[in-house]
Structures are given as C-alpha cells and as structure tokens.
Short mmCIF file of C-alpha atoms in Angstrom, two decimals:
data_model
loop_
_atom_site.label_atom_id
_atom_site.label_comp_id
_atom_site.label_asym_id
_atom_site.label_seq_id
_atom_site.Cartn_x
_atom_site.Cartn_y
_atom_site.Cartn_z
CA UNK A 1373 26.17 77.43 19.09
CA UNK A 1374 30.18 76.98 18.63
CA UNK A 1375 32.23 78.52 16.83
CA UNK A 1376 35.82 76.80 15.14
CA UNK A 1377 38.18 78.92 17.20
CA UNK A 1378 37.25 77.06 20.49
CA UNK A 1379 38.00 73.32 20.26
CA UNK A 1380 38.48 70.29 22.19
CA UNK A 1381 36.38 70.44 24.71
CA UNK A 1382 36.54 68.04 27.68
CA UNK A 1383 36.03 68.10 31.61
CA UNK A 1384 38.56 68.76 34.47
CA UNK A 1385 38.91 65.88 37.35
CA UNK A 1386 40.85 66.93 39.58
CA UNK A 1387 41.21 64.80 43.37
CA UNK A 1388 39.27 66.07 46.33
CA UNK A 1389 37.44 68.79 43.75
CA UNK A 1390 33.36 69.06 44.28
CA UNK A 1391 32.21 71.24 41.40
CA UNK A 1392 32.35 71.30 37.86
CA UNK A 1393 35.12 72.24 35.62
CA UNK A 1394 36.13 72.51 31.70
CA UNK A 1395 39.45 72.90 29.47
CA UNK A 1396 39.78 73.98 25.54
CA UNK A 1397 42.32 74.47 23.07
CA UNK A 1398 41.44 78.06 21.37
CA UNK A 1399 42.53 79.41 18.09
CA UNK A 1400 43.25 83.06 18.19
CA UNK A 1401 43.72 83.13 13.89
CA UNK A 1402 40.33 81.98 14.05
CA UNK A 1403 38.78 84.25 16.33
CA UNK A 1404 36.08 87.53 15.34
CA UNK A 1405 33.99 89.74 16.45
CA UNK A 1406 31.26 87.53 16.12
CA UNK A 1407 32.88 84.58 18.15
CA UNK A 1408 31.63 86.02 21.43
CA UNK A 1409 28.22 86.58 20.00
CA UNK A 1410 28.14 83.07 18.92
CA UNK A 1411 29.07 81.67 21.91
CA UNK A 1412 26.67 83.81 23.77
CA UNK A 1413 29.22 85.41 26.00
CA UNK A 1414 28.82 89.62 26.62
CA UNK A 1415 31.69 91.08 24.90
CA UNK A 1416 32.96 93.90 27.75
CA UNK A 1417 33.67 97.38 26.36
CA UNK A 1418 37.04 97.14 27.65
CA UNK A 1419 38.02 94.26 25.48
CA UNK A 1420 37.76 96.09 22.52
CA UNK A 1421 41.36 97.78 22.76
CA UNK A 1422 42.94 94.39 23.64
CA UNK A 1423 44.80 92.30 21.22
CA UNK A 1424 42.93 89.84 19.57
CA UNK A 1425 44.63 87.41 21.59
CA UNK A 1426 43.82 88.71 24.66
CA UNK A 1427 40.32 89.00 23.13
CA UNK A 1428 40.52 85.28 21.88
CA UNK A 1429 41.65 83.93 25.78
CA UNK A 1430 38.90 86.21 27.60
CA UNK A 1431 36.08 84.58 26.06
CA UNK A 1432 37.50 80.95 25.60
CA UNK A 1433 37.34 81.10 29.38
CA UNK A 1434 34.57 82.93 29.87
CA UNK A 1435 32.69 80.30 27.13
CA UNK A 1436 33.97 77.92 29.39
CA UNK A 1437 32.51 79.57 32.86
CA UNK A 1438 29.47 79.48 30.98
CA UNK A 1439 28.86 75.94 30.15
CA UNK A 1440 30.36 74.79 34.22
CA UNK A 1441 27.44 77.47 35.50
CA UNK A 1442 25.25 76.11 33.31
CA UNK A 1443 25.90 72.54 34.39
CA UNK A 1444 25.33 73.74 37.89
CA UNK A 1445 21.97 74.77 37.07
CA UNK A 1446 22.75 78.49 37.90
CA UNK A 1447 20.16 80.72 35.50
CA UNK A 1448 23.16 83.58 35.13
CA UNK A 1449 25.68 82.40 32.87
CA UNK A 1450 27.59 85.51 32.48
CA UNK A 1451 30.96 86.23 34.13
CA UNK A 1452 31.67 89.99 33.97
CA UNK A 1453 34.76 91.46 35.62
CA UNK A 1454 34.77 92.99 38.46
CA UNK A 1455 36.37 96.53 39.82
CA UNK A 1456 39.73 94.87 41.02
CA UNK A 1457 39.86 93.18 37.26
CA UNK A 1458 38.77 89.48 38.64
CA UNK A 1459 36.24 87.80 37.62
CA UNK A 1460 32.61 88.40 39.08
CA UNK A 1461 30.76 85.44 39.35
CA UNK A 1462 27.41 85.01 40.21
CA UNK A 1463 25.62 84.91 42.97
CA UNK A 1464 26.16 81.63 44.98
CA UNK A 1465 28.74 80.48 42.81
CA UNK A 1466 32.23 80.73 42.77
CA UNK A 1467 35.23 79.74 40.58
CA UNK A 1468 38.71 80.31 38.21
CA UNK A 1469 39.89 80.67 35.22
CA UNK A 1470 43.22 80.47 33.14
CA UNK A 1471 44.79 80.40 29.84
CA UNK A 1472 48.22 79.50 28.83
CA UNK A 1473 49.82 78.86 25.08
CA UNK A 1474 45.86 78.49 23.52
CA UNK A 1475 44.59 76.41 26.29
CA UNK A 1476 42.31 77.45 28.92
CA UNK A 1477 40.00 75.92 32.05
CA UNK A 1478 37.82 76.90 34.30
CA UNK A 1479 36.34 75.21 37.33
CA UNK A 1480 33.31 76.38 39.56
CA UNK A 1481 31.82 75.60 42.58
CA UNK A 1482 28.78 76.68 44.46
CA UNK A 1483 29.65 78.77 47.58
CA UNK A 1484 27.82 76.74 50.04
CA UNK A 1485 29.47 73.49 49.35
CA UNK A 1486 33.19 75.91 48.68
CA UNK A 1487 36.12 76.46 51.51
CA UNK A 1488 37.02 79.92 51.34
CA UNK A 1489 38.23 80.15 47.83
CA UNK A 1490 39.37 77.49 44.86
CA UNK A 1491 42.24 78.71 42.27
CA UNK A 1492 43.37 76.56 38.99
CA UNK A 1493 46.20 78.12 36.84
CA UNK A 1494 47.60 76.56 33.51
CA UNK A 1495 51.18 77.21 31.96
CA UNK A 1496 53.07 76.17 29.42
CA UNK A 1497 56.73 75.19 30.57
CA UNK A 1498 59.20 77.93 31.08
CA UNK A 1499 62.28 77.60 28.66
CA UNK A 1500 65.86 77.27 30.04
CA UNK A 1501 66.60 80.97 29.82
CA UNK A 1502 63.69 81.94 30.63
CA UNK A 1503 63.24 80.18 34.20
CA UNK A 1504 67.25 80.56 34.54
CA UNK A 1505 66.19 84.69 34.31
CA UNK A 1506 62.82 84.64 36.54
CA UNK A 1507 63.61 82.36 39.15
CA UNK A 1508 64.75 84.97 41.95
CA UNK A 1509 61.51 86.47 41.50
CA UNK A 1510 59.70 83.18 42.45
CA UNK A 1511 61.78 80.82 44.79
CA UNK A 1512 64.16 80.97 47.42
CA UNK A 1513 67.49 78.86 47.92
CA UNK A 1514 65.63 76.39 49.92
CA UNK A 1515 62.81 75.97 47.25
CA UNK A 1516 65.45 75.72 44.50
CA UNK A 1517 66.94 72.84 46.09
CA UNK A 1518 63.80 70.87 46.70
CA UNK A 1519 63.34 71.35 42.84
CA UNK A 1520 66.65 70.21 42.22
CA UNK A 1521 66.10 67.02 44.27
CA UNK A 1522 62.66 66.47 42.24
CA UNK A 1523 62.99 67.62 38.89
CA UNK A 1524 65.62 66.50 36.13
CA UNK A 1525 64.73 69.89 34.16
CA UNK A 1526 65.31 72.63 36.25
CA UNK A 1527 62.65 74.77 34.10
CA UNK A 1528 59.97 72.05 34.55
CA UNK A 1529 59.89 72.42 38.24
CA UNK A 1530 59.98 75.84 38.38
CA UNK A 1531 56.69 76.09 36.01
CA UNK A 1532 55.49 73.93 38.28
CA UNK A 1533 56.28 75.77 41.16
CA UNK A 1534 54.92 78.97 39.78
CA UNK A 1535 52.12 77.67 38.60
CA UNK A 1536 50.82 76.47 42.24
CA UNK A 1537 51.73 79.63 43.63
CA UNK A 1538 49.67 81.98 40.62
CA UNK A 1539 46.46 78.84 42.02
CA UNK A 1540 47.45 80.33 45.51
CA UNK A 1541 46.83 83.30 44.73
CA UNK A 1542 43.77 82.76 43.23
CA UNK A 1543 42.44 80.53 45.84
CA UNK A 1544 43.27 83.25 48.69
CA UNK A 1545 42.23 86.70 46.55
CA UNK A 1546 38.69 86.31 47.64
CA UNK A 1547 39.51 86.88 51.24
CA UNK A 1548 43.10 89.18 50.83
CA UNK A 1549 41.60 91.27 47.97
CA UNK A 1550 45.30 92.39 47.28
CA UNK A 1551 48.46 91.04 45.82
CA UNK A 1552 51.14 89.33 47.53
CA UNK A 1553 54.18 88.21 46.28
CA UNK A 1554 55.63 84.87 44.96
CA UNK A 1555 57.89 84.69 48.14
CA UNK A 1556 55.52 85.27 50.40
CA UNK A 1557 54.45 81.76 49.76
CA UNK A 1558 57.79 78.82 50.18
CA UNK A 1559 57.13 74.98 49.06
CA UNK A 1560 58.16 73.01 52.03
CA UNK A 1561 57.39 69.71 50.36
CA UNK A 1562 57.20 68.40 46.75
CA UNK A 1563 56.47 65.67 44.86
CA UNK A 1564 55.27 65.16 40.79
CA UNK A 1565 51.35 65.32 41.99
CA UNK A 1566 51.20 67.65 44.75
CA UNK A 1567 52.96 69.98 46.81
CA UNK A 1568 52.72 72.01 50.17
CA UNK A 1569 53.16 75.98 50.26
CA UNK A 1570 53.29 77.55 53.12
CA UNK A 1571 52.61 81.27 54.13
CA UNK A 1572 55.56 83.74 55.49
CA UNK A 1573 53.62 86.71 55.93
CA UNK A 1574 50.19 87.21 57.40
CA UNK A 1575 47.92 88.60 54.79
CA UNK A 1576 44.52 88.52 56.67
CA UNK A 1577 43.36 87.26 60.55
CA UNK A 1578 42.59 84.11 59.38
CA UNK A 1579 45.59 83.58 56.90
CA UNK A 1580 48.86 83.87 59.30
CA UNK A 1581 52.11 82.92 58.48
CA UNK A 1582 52.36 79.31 58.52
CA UNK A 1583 49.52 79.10 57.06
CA UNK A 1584 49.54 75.36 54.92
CA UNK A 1585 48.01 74.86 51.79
CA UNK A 1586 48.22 71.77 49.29
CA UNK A 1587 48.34 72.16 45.46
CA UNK A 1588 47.15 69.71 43.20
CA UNK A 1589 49.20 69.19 39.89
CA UNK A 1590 48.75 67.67 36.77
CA UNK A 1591 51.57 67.71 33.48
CA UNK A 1592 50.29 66.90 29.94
CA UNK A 1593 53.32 67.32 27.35
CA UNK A 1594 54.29 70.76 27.34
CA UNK A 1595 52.06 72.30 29.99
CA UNK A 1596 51.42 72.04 33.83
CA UNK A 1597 48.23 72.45 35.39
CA UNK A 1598 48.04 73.06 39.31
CA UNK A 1599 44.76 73.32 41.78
CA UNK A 1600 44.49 74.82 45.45
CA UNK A 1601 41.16 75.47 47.64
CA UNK A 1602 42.05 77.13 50.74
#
C-alpha cells in the first residue's frame, strides 16, 4: 500500500551499476504517523523526537530500500540503523541512501556481486552565497580552478563536487568506519558526467593515499546526483 506523501516513483540507471536502485519525490505536509505503517516500514523509536521532516526523508528512503530489496528477492525488507547511525542492511545485501530538497534514492546491491562498498548522494544546488561561504571547507585552490575551467556557475560545480565527495564517503564507510574530511579527498579530473577523486591521507591498509576513485554524475534541473563504488 502507498500513501500520497511519497510520489513519483521511478528507477535509477546509472553506468557500470549491477543492482537495483529507486528515486521519489516526498511530501513532508503530507506525511503522518500512519505513513510508515502504510508503507510497511518499522518506525524506529528514535524518530519520534525528529522533525517531521526528518521523519518524512527517513522513511521515503527507507520505503525505497524496501521495494530495491524486495526486487532482489531478499525476504528482509527492513533497514534499521545501525550503532554508528548508518544504515544496517541485511544480510548479503548492501546499499545507500539520500535525500535532498523532497527527493530521495536508494540503490542496493548484493554483497557477492559488490566491490567493497557503493555510495549515491543527491543535492539540490548550493546558492551563490551559500557555496561562496562553504567552499574552504570542501575544495582546495587546485580543485577550485578545475571548477572554474568546467563550470559557468561557480555554485553548480561545487554541488557537484560535494556531492561526489558525501558518495565517497559513503562508498568507503563500510571499510573506514570513521569520518574523514572533505579535503582528504582532491578532484584531479572533471568533466559534466564524471570525475576522479583521489585520496591524500591513508584511512585504512587497503585505502592509501593516492588512492583513485571515479564518481558518476547526473544533473536534472535544480539537483545533482553523483555515484561511486570503491
């Protein structure tokens, strides 16, 4: 059963990509406490004391793990969350979610046919101020040049940029099982559908610096979309 808040439902291609993967639109005005039930997702004690948007996002994308695990044939549907706050998916099965301005996806892939990890991360595009008053946090002098030569809006690349590095993350938190920070990763190359970060630290034996990865990215009107399996 559906419910009106959760709309729009369609799947996610995305190059090189063997699994299964879904995006929505969500409505948070239209969102209660019986939406999860509805949609047959556990509603986490925790979530209570969020605000109904966060409430709203967390089950869009969980509604949305459900119906990719389902697709995979996979008999547990739910995604709970696990100690470090990520989600916990099932045995065998692997995956990520986002959200961004009422949208969300989720893609998932069983383990034995997975690399190490796979990361997907939505966002809507930065304004002028705002990537003008973030941007030391995310890119170095080098990185802001290669936007420069790339981008006519300075704020559209950065999304962009940010965007592959939050996938990063994702993609590589199943084997760091920490945080690292958004210059800890440098794009070295760039282009409109894909781009190449590269590791400056060593975060694990197998991840050293210089460690290569290539992100996937796809803009619809306002929003970005970027992919990475390490």
């Amino acid at each position: 059963m559906q419910t009106p808040f959760v709309s729009h439902i369609s799947p996610v291609v995305i190059p090189d990509f063997v699994g299964v993967g879904y995006q929505c639109r969500f409505d948070p005005e239209l969102f209660t406490a019986q939406s999860a039930e509805q949609l047959g997702i556990e509603y986490p004690e925790s979530l209570h004391r969020a605000v109904m948007k966060r409430q709203a996002e967390f089950i869009a994308g969980r509604y949305l793990a459900k119906r990719c695990l389902v697709a995979l044939g996979c008999s547990e549907t739910q995604v709970r969350i696990s100690q470090h706050r990520a989600p916990l998916w099932p045995v065998g099965m692997t995956g990520s979610i986002s959200h961004s301005n009422n949208r969300a996806v989720c893609i998932v892939q069983p383990l034995e046919i997975a690399e190490q990890g796979i990361g997907i991360d939505i966002e809507q595009r930065m304004s002028d101020s705002t990537a003008n008053s973030v941007k030391g946090t995310i890119i170095n002098d080098a990185e802001y040049n290669l936007i420069m030569n790339h981008y006519v809006s300075f704020a559209e690349g950065l999304t962009a940029v940010f965007s592959a590095k939050e996938s990063l993350f994702k993609a590589l938190y199943p084997q760091v099982k920490a945080y690292f920070d958004f210059l800890d990763a440098e794009v070295v190359a760039m282009g409109r559908e894909n781009l190449t970060l590269v590791l400056r630290k060593r975060l694990t034996a197998n991840l050293s610096a210089g460690s290569a990865f290539t992100v996937h990215l796809q803009q619809q009107e306002e929003m970005v979309q970027a992919f990475t399996q390490s």
